[in-house]
C-alpha cells in the first residue's frame, strides 16, 4: 500500500464515521508565535481543543504536514525524519475513549488488515495528577487486543503535551511488532531496540496544564490522534526504513547512480533534507539566521555538504529537485506551482554556503591541529561558534566534520554562545517560549482583534490594495505584513492609529457567524488564505467596521483592549510592508 493510498483510506474511513475532512494547515503556522513549525496535527486545532467552536463540527480528520527538528542530527540513521505527514482524527467534546479506540482498532485490523497479534498497546499507569487508565485497557481487550499485549507506563511514555503548558492528557499508543527477536526478556513497546514500532497515538485530552504546572479540567473532553504516515507505509510494505518506500526510493536510487563516493547515511541525509527544504520553501520559508529561517538554512547546508561528500556535482541539484517534486506532486500538488521558487532558494543558499565552505574547512583543520597539539579530543564551543558566525557552518556540520576526525564537539558551549548572540533563544527547538502551544491569553486575543482593525484601517487610509500578507502575534506585540508599494508616511501611520483607536473607543461588539465560504464571500467578508478553508467558515465582524474570515478567538467588545500604537513601519520584502504595533493598557 502506498503512502497516498494509506492517507486516502484513512480520510475515507473517518469520513464514513461522521468526520469532516479539513485541509492540511501550512507547515509554517499563521498567527501562532509559540512554534516555528507545525509539529503535530493538533497545532492548528488548539483553540478548538480549548473550547472554541469549529465551523466544521465536533468530528474532524485531516492529514497534516509536520516538521520536527529536535533530532536533526540523527537524520541519516534508519528511522529519523524531520518532515513527515501526520494523519489525525479529532473529537472536540464529542466521542471519547470507547469510540476512539474502537475506530482505531477497526481501521488497523479491518482496513489496513494488520493481524491482531502484531499489535501491542500502552496505557497510562496513573500518578498523582491523573488515575490509572484501566478503562482504556479494558476497551482494548474487549476489541480483541491480547491481554499480554497491553502495557501500562507512566507520564514519560503515556502522557501527551506540546511544550510546557497547554491542553494535554493520558494517551494510548499502538505499536506494531516487526517480528524481530526481543532484545531481552524484558523487551516491551517502550524499548527502542526496533522490535516494536509506534504507529498511532490517541490522546485523551481532558486537562490543561497551566503556568504553575497544575492540571485543570478542560471545558470539554477531546480526543487527538496522530498516525505517522511514512512509518506506516514502511511497515505495511515490509520495508526496513522509510527510505525504502516509494516516498524516497527513486531519490535514493538516483543518488546512488550519481555518487562517486557512496555512503548510505549521506544519501539519506540528502534525500531527507532536500524533501524537508522543498516542503518548507513551498509553504513560504526562506533561509536566514534566525528562527525557522535558520532551520531551513541548516537543512540546505547540511544537504549540500553531503552531496559534496558523495562526490555528486552540485549543479545536479536542480535535477534532484525536479525528481523530488515529480515524486511528491500527487501528495502535495502545491509543489508544482512553486517549483521555480524552490529551485531558486535552494540554489542560492547552496551557492552562499559553497563560497565559505573552503575557507571554513581550512579554519576547521587549523582547529583540529591545535586540539591535537593540546592533546584534546574535543572541538570547543568557541571554535564552533566562529565557524558558524564567520563561515556559516551549522553546528551539526561541524559536529560531523569533527567526528570524521575522531573528535567530539562541545555543543552546550556552542548553544550558550549562540543564545547570547541572539536577543532571544531562538535556535533549534521549535518551541519558542515557555507558554507552550498557542498561548490564547487575554493579551494575544486582543492583539488578534487589533490585527483586524489595523487591516481595515490600512485599507481605508492606503487603499484596497493594502491586503494582509502575513501576521504574527506574541503577548508583547502584533506584527502585520501587507502589500503596499512604498513607505507609509508618518501622517498615514498617524491616521491609521487614530482610526483603530476610534474603533476601540466605540466599544464595538465582536460577532462570530458560521457560513459557507460562498456565503462569506457574498457577505463581503475579507478572505485571506482561501485554499486553507474547509467548506464552512467562521466570519468575525467588529461592529460594522470590519468583517473577516478567521478562526478566532477574538475579544467580545473592543473597549478595554488598550491604546493602539504603531512602533515600527519597514519593508518586509518587495512590495510588502511590515508594521509592528502594541496595545498599551491604561
Ligand atoms: N498530538 C499527538 C501526537 O503528536 C497525537 O496527535 O502524537
XYZ file of C-alpha atoms and ligand atoms in Angstrom:
593
model
C 0.000 0.000 0.000
C 1.490 3.354 -0.953
C 1.539 6.286 1.464
C -1.046 8.066 -0.646
C -3.330 5.024 -0.542
C -2.993 4.864 3.238
C -3.842 8.570 3.503
C -6.903 8.170 1.312
C -8.146 5.111 3.169
C -7.711 6.932 6.464
C -9.664 10.007 5.441
C -12.348 7.833 3.847
C -12.701 5.695 6.969
C -13.156 8.652 9.285
C -15.478 10.342 6.839
C -17.657 7.254 6.998
C -17.578 7.625 10.774
C -19.022 11.112 10.684
C -15.820 13.175 10.479
C -15.355 16.218 8.264
C -12.131 16.243 6.266
C -10.293 19.516 6.839
C -7.340 20.706 4.741
C -3.743 20.493 5.945
C -2.631 23.754 7.516
C 0.671 25.157 6.215
C 3.929 23.918 7.708
C 4.551 27.463 8.870
C 1.780 28.359 11.300
C -0.208 31.533 10.820
C -0.748 33.585 13.908
C 0.876 31.174 16.292
C 4.053 32.660 17.661
C 4.700 29.798 20.041
C 6.107 27.420 17.453
C 8.398 27.707 14.448
C 6.758 24.923 12.507
C 3.647 22.841 12.737
C 4.873 19.788 14.634
C 1.609 17.886 15.096
C -1.835 17.698 13.605
C -3.288 19.219 16.748
C -1.409 22.547 16.438
C -3.829 24.330 14.163
C -6.682 22.978 16.273
C -5.583 24.194 19.698
C -8.237 26.925 20.008
C -10.917 24.312 19.306
C -9.473 21.845 21.787
C -9.764 24.627 24.345
C -13.456 25.085 23.594
C -13.675 27.462 20.654
C -16.353 26.198 18.250
C -15.047 24.701 14.997
C -17.109 25.594 11.929
C -16.920 22.016 10.621
C -18.329 20.486 13.767
C -17.018 18.231 16.511
C -15.553 15.350 14.459
C -12.639 16.227 12.237
C -9.991 14.373 10.280
C -7.051 15.502 8.181
C -3.516 14.909 7.014
C -1.040 17.446 8.324
C 2.395 18.422 7.086
C 4.750 18.477 10.090
C 8.384 19.308 10.779
C 10.317 18.342 13.899
C 13.970 19.230 14.215
C 14.918 18.134 17.708
C 16.628 15.082 16.216
C 18.014 16.813 13.147
C 21.482 15.402 13.623
C 20.114 11.861 13.917
C 18.867 12.027 10.340
C 20.996 9.629 8.335
C 20.141 6.647 10.525
C 17.386 4.264 9.511
C 14.417 5.999 11.104
C 14.655 9.710 11.946
C 12.922 12.201 9.662
C 12.435 15.945 10.026
C 9.476 16.425 7.681
C 6.662 13.903 7.990
C 2.959 13.653 7.497
C 0.601 13.021 10.385
C -2.852 11.596 9.820
C -5.246 12.557 12.555
C -8.803 12.435 13.771
C -10.332 14.611 16.465
C -13.256 14.640 18.762
C -13.918 18.149 20.034
C -16.013 17.289 23.063
C -17.754 14.573 21.027
C -16.744 10.895 21.432
C -14.173 9.830 23.993
C -12.188 6.725 24.853
C -14.508 3.931 23.812
C -15.453 5.125 20.369
C -11.983 6.394 19.617
C -10.340 3.076 20.466
C -12.940 1.059 18.591
C -12.376 3.118 15.462
C -8.595 2.776 15.727
C -8.933 -0.965 16.183
C -11.222 -1.297 13.215
C -9.018 0.826 10.992
C -5.863 -1.095 11.850
C -7.309 -4.604 11.665
C -10.076 -4.289 9.052
C -8.916 -1.535 6.720
C -5.149 -1.962 6.891
C -5.530 -5.687 7.665
C -2.862 -5.771 10.355
C -3.136 -9.113 12.205
C -4.225 -8.508 15.797
C -1.295 -10.472 17.227
C 1.065 -7.905 15.720
C -0.498 -5.059 17.696
C 0.517 -4.038 21.210
C -0.920 -1.075 23.076
C 0.192 1.009 26.021
C -1.944 2.871 28.567
C -1.295 5.429 31.283
C -0.206 3.842 34.574
C -1.549 6.682 36.739
C 0.077 9.089 39.196
C -0.823 11.979 41.482
C -2.213 14.041 38.592
C -4.463 11.503 36.900
C -5.674 7.978 37.612
C -4.513 4.727 36.072
C -6.300 4.255 32.783
C -7.853 0.829 33.323
C -10.812 1.916 31.250
C -8.696 2.210 28.118
C -7.071 -1.171 28.719
C -10.496 -2.818 29.146
C -11.764 -1.311 25.913
C -8.737 -2.618 24.021
C -9.244 -6.052 25.497
C -12.901 -6.025 24.563
C -11.970 -5.091 20.987
C -9.710 -8.124 20.739
C -6.189 -6.991 21.684
C -4.419 -9.816 23.551
C -4.154 -9.169 27.258
C -0.411 -9.898 27.134
C -0.016 -7.149 24.577
C -1.456 -4.436 26.849
C 1.095 -2.449 28.853
C 0.986 0.393 31.385
C 3.575 3.157 31.563
C 3.988 6.498 33.333
C 3.998 10.081 32.096
C 7.236 9.694 30.145
C 5.565 7.279 27.754
C 1.832 7.712 28.062
C 1.078 11.367 28.529
C 0.977 13.920 25.758
C 1.520 17.656 25.852
C 3.144 20.008 23.355
C 5.557 22.228 25.235
C 5.281 23.206 28.873
C 1.764 24.495 29.063
C -1.398 23.621 27.189
C -4.065 21.008 26.594
C -2.892 17.532 27.486
C -3.879 14.163 28.840
C -3.126 10.470 29.093
C -2.662 8.709 25.804
C -2.802 5.214 24.469
C -0.231 4.260 21.899
C -0.376 1.486 19.356
C 2.710 -0.487 18.394
C 3.487 -2.801 15.513
C 5.560 -5.863 16.269
C 8.105 -6.202 13.462
C 8.702 -9.818 14.405
C 12.339 -9.153 15.316
C 13.842 -11.112 18.215
C 13.252 -9.352 21.558
C 16.424 -7.613 22.746
C 15.992 -9.012 26.259
C 13.415 -10.950 28.288
C 12.035 -7.567 29.377
C 11.743 -6.157 25.869
C 8.493 -4.184 25.552
C 6.986 -1.333 23.499
C 8.824 1.328 25.489
C 12.101 -0.178 24.316
C 14.000 1.353 21.396
C 15.543 -1.820 20.009
C 13.325 -1.757 16.943
C 11.127 -4.759 17.668
C 8.119 -2.559 18.459
C 7.392 0.467 16.289
C 4.891 3.069 17.436
C 2.238 3.601 14.809
C -0.566 5.645 16.337
C -1.229 7.743 19.369
C -4.651 8.605 20.762
C -4.536 11.389 23.321
C -7.463 11.732 25.701
C -7.193 15.427 26.141
C -9.146 16.428 29.177
C -6.653 18.552 31.116
C -4.944 21.894 30.752
C -1.522 22.212 32.322
C -1.218 25.802 33.459
C 1.806 28.023 34.005
C 2.170 26.818 37.594
C 2.323 23.218 36.469
C -1.183 22.466 37.800
C -3.653 20.356 35.870
C -7.111 21.837 35.364
C -10.052 20.107 33.733
C -10.708 21.366 30.195
C -14.156 22.635 29.274
C -14.631 19.549 27.141
C -13.157 16.085 26.773
C -11.330 15.786 23.451
C -9.564 13.095 21.514
C -6.483 13.989 19.467
C -4.857 11.247 17.437
C -1.755 11.135 15.297
C -0.579 8.431 12.920
C 2.816 8.806 11.241
C 2.308 8.155 7.561
C 5.882 7.385 6.476
C 6.276 4.841 9.222
C 3.001 3.142 8.482
C 3.903 2.905 4.796
C 7.240 1.377 5.716
C 5.674 -1.273 7.956
C 2.853 -2.213 5.627
C 5.308 -2.555 2.765
C 7.559 -4.733 4.909
C 10.464 -2.322 4.463
C 13.285 -1.759 6.897
C 13.403 2.035 6.637
C 11.226 4.849 5.255
C 13.933 5.378 2.621
C 12.969 2.049 1.067
C 9.386 3.177 0.432
C 8.208 4.901 -2.722
C 8.495 8.245 -0.885
C 12.287 8.141 -1.042
C 13.356 5.148 -3.111
C 13.616 6.908 -6.512
C 15.779 9.668 -4.991
C 17.942 7.179 -3.113
C 18.437 5.220 -6.337
C 19.334 8.327 -8.318
C 21.837 9.443 -5.688
C 23.403 6.009 -5.801
C 23.842 6.261 -9.544
C 25.378 9.713 -9.283
C 27.651 9.131 -6.291
C 31.328 8.558 -6.898
C 31.929 8.069 -3.203
C 28.782 6.364 -2.000
C 27.686 6.036 1.577
C 24.138 5.337 2.647
C 23.957 7.758 5.526
C 24.891 10.719 3.300
C 22.333 9.646 0.736
C 19.632 9.537 3.386
C 20.620 12.968 4.668
C 20.466 14.418 1.166
C 17.131 12.767 0.352
C 15.563 13.721 3.678
C 16.829 17.300 3.958
C 16.034 18.005 0.333
C 12.432 16.874 0.807
C 12.051 18.937 4.004
C 13.609 22.029 2.425
C 11.291 21.734 -0.558
C 8.235 21.493 1.696
C 9.306 24.416 3.904
C 10.094 26.687 0.958
C 6.855 25.755 -0.751
C 4.988 26.944 2.348
C 6.832 30.255 2.365
C 10.013 29.601 4.395
C 13.268 31.319 3.423
C 16.793 30.773 4.809
C 18.060 33.275 7.377
C 19.959 33.369 10.647
C 17.034 33.264 12.989
C 14.048 31.142 13.839
C 12.618 28.994 11.095
C 14.892 30.573 8.503
C 17.842 29.243 10.434
C 16.426 25.728 10.457
C 15.937 25.862 6.709
C 19.493 27.162 6.306
C 20.821 24.240 8.306
C 18.833 21.735 6.263
C 20.103 23.091 2.948
C 23.703 23.468 4.086
C 23.922 20.020 5.589
C 22.374 18.591 2.445
C 24.938 20.451 0.326
C 27.845 19.135 2.354
C 26.651 15.571 1.977
C 26.157 15.940 -1.756
C 29.779 17.051 -1.813
C 30.801 14.123 0.296
C 29.069 11.750 -2.083
C 31.062 13.300 -4.908
C 27.947 14.487 -6.694
C 28.218 17.551 -8.895
C 26.283 20.324 -7.166
C 24.935 21.541 -10.482
C 22.715 18.474 -10.411
C 20.659 19.887 -7.522
C 18.117 21.307 -9.914
C 17.579 17.865 -11.412
C 17.260 16.329 -7.961
C 14.640 18.908 -7.001
C 12.675 18.035 -10.148
C 12.842 14.370 -9.320
C 11.600 15.065 -5.784
C 8.724 17.199 -6.974
C 7.807 14.552 -9.531
C 7.749 12.002 -6.753
C 5.723 14.102 -4.317
C 3.394 16.102 -6.515
C 0.454 13.759 -6.239
C 0.538 14.097 -2.469
C 1.397 17.797 -2.398
C 0.140 19.382 -5.635
C 1.153 22.853 -4.386
C 4.766 21.923 -5.213
C 4.102 22.123 -8.936
C 3.450 25.865 -8.943
C 6.261 26.580 -6.528
C 8.921 24.707 -8.475
C 10.889 27.743 -9.674
C 10.915 29.444 -6.274
C 12.017 26.230 -4.606
C 14.904 25.859 -7.025
C 15.997 29.477 -6.772
C 16.006 29.465 -2.986
C 17.897 26.180 -2.641
C 20.457 27.007 -5.312
C 21.115 30.472 -3.939
C 21.615 29.121 -0.443
C 23.874 26.358 -1.742
C 25.979 28.951 -3.553
C 26.320 31.061 -0.431
C 27.471 28.064 1.532
C 29.927 26.907 -1.138
C 31.595 30.306 -1.098
C 32.602 29.898 2.525
C 32.943 26.137 2.716
C 36.548 26.032 1.592
C 37.726 28.777 3.954
C 35.714 27.299 6.761
C 37.239 23.909 6.142
C 40.726 25.436 6.457
C 39.738 27.110 9.700
C 38.353 23.831 10.916
C 41.553 21.963 10.025
C 43.553 24.522 11.995
C 41.310 23.968 15.000
C 41.861 20.220 14.732
C 45.634 20.642 14.579
C 45.554 22.919 17.593
C 43.406 20.493 19.548
C 45.807 17.680 18.682
C 48.855 19.581 19.913
C 46.983 20.350 23.107
C 46.052 16.695 23.463
C 42.362 17.472 23.407
C 39.693 15.240 21.953
C 37.039 17.911 21.710
C 36.433 20.915 19.467
C 35.367 23.690 21.798
C 32.249 25.823 21.537
C 34.220 28.977 20.689
C 35.611 27.363 17.560
C 32.195 26.028 16.609
C 30.719 29.434 17.085
C 33.398 31.088 14.978
C 32.790 28.546 12.225
C 29.116 29.346 12.447
C 29.432 33.083 12.568
C 32.171 33.601 10.016
C 31.680 30.674 7.668
C 28.042 29.792 8.163
C 28.745 26.265 9.405
C 25.679 24.881 11.135
C 26.650 23.078 14.378
C 25.735 19.671 13.012
C 28.087 20.189 10.073
C 30.977 20.979 12.424
C 29.979 18.027 14.574
C 30.111 15.669 11.609
C 33.432 17.038 10.377
C 34.819 16.605 13.878
C 33.522 13.078 14.217
C 35.116 12.131 10.918
C 38.447 13.055 12.526
C 37.704 11.240 15.754
C 36.816 14.378 17.705
C 33.757 15.276 19.714
C 32.255 18.765 19.968
C 31.062 20.935 22.818
C 27.515 21.601 21.705
C 26.432 23.024 25.064
C 29.066 25.730 24.891
C 28.113 26.486 21.307
C 24.438 26.719 22.266
C 25.281 29.083 25.089
C 27.258 31.391 22.826
C 24.620 31.189 20.163
C 21.915 32.114 22.646
C 23.908 35.014 23.938
C 24.428 36.169 20.396
C 20.748 36.265 19.573
C 18.477 38.566 21.511
C 16.307 35.683 22.472
C 16.777 31.977 22.431
C 15.575 31.111 19.004
C 17.670 28.240 17.763
C 16.983 24.603 17.238
C 13.924 23.705 19.104
C 10.539 24.529 17.669
C 9.026 25.634 20.931
C 9.953 29.263 21.211
C 8.742 30.357 24.567
C 7.677 28.834 27.808
C 3.988 29.435 27.271
C 3.949 26.366 25.072
C 1.400 25.994 22.388
C -0.975 28.653 21.187
C -0.949 30.886 24.143
C -4.559 32.019 23.941
C -4.457 34.522 26.731
C -6.258 37.842 27.033
C -3.347 39.721 25.541
C -2.867 37.633 22.399
C -6.622 37.575 21.843
C -6.721 41.391 22.000
C -3.838 41.552 19.509
C -5.771 39.275 17.238
C -8.717 41.670 17.200
C -6.370 44.655 16.825
C -4.928 42.972 13.731
C -8.363 43.002 12.075
C -8.848 46.670 12.969
C -5.414 47.528 11.613
C -6.046 45.652 8.380
C -9.231 47.571 7.738
C -7.742 50.933 8.771
C -4.828 50.415 6.358
C -7.260 49.780 3.536
C -9.146 52.956 4.380
C -6.002 55.080 4.517
C -3.862 53.472 1.793
C -6.436 51.834 -0.462
C -7.911 48.389 -1.037
C -4.605 47.061 -2.324
C -3.259 47.006 1.250
C -4.006 43.322 1.789
C -2.733 41.062 4.514
C 0.393 39.131 3.557
C 1.272 37.730 6.943
C 0.587 38.087 10.608
C 2.337 37.119 13.799
C 1.276 37.729 17.348
C 3.097 37.430 20.651
C 1.999 38.553 24.087
C 4.115 41.670 23.558
C 3.100 42.914 20.117
C 1.454 42.265 16.801
C 3.286 42.161 13.515
C 1.428 42.646 10.285
C 2.650 42.380 6.686
C 0.617 43.879 3.862
C 1.007 44.767 0.224
C 1.891 48.383 -0.449
C 4.452 49.658 -2.962
C 6.150 52.373 -0.902
C 6.953 53.517 2.595
C 3.904 54.505 4.604
C 4.239 58.154 5.603
C 4.173 59.415 9.154
C 0.866 61.136 8.509
C -0.666 57.977 7.097
C 0.508 55.973 10.100
C -0.979 58.517 12.472
C -4.256 58.351 10.639
C -4.264 54.548 10.838
C -3.597 54.732 14.579
C -6.344 57.273 15.036
C -8.893 55.138 13.202
C -8.020 51.983 15.137
C -8.237 53.803 18.478
C -11.515 55.367 17.480
C -12.985 51.918 16.866
C -11.635 50.601 20.158
C -13.192 53.542 21.979
C -16.553 52.935 20.319
C -16.664 49.645 22.221
C -17.776 47.703 19.155
C -19.294 44.302 19.624
C -17.429 41.410 18.015
C -19.764 38.854 16.487
C -18.946 35.451 15.060
C -21.126 33.750 12.441
C -20.700 30.451 10.667
C -21.433 30.099 6.970
C -20.184 28.516 3.775
C -17.233 30.078 2.023
C -19.544 31.287 -0.747
C -21.883 32.963 1.726
C -18.911 34.563 3.437
C -17.618 35.971 0.168
C -21.067 37.206 -0.792
C -21.379 38.943 2.579
C -18.276 40.977 1.737
C -16.009 39.305 4.287
C -12.291 39.580 3.619
C -10.772 36.172 2.993
C -7.093 35.703 3.318
C -5.999 32.208 2.532
C -8.792 30.605 0.640
C -7.146 27.300 -0.063
C -6.908 26.630 3.658
C -10.575 26.913 4.392
C -12.910 23.984 4.611
C -16.450 24.254 3.251
C -17.728 26.004 6.387
C -16.008 29.054 7.785
C -16.292 31.472 10.674
C -16.736 35.145 9.939
C -15.857 37.710 12.591
C -17.468 41.158 12.389
C -16.278 44.041 14.517
C -19.298 46.336 14.584
C -19.848 47.456 11.011
C -16.189 48.305 10.711
C -14.529 45.043 9.748
C -15.585 41.624 8.547
C -13.064 38.834 8.068
C -12.997 35.097 7.667
C -10.993 33.917 10.634
C -10.665 31.049 13.105
C -10.658 33.343 16.122
C -10.679 33.754 19.036
C -11.395 37.461 19.490
C -12.405 39.832 22.269
C -16.145 40.236 22.769
C -16.062 44.036 22.968
C -13.315 46.340 21.773
C -13.201 48.555 24.843
C -10.508 47.536 27.278
C -8.134 46.400 24.552
C -5.880 49.361 25.377
C -4.469 52.132 23.218
C -3.151 51.105 19.856
C 0.318 52.371 18.992
C 2.423 51.671 15.891
C 6.039 51.123 16.877
C 7.649 50.497 13.536
C 6.996 50.511 9.808
C 9.511 48.934 7.476
C 9.956 46.939 4.269
C 9.342 43.225 4.613
C 10.021 42.124 1.038
C 9.453 43.596 -2.418
C 6.066 45.338 -2.437
C 5.302 44.231 1.124
C 5.489 46.484 4.201
C 5.591 45.438 7.819
C 4.082 47.118 10.852
C 4.791 46.294 14.451
C 2.303 47.655 16.933
C 1.387 47.355 20.588
C -1.648 47.823 22.771
C -0.917 49.939 25.801
C -3.148 49.331 28.778
C -4.191 52.399 30.706
N -0.683 15.080 19.440
C -0.343 13.701 19.424
C 0.982 13.441 18.751
O 1.575 14.321 18.188
C -1.424 12.903 18.755
O -1.841 13.527 17.605
O 1.440 12.336 18.794
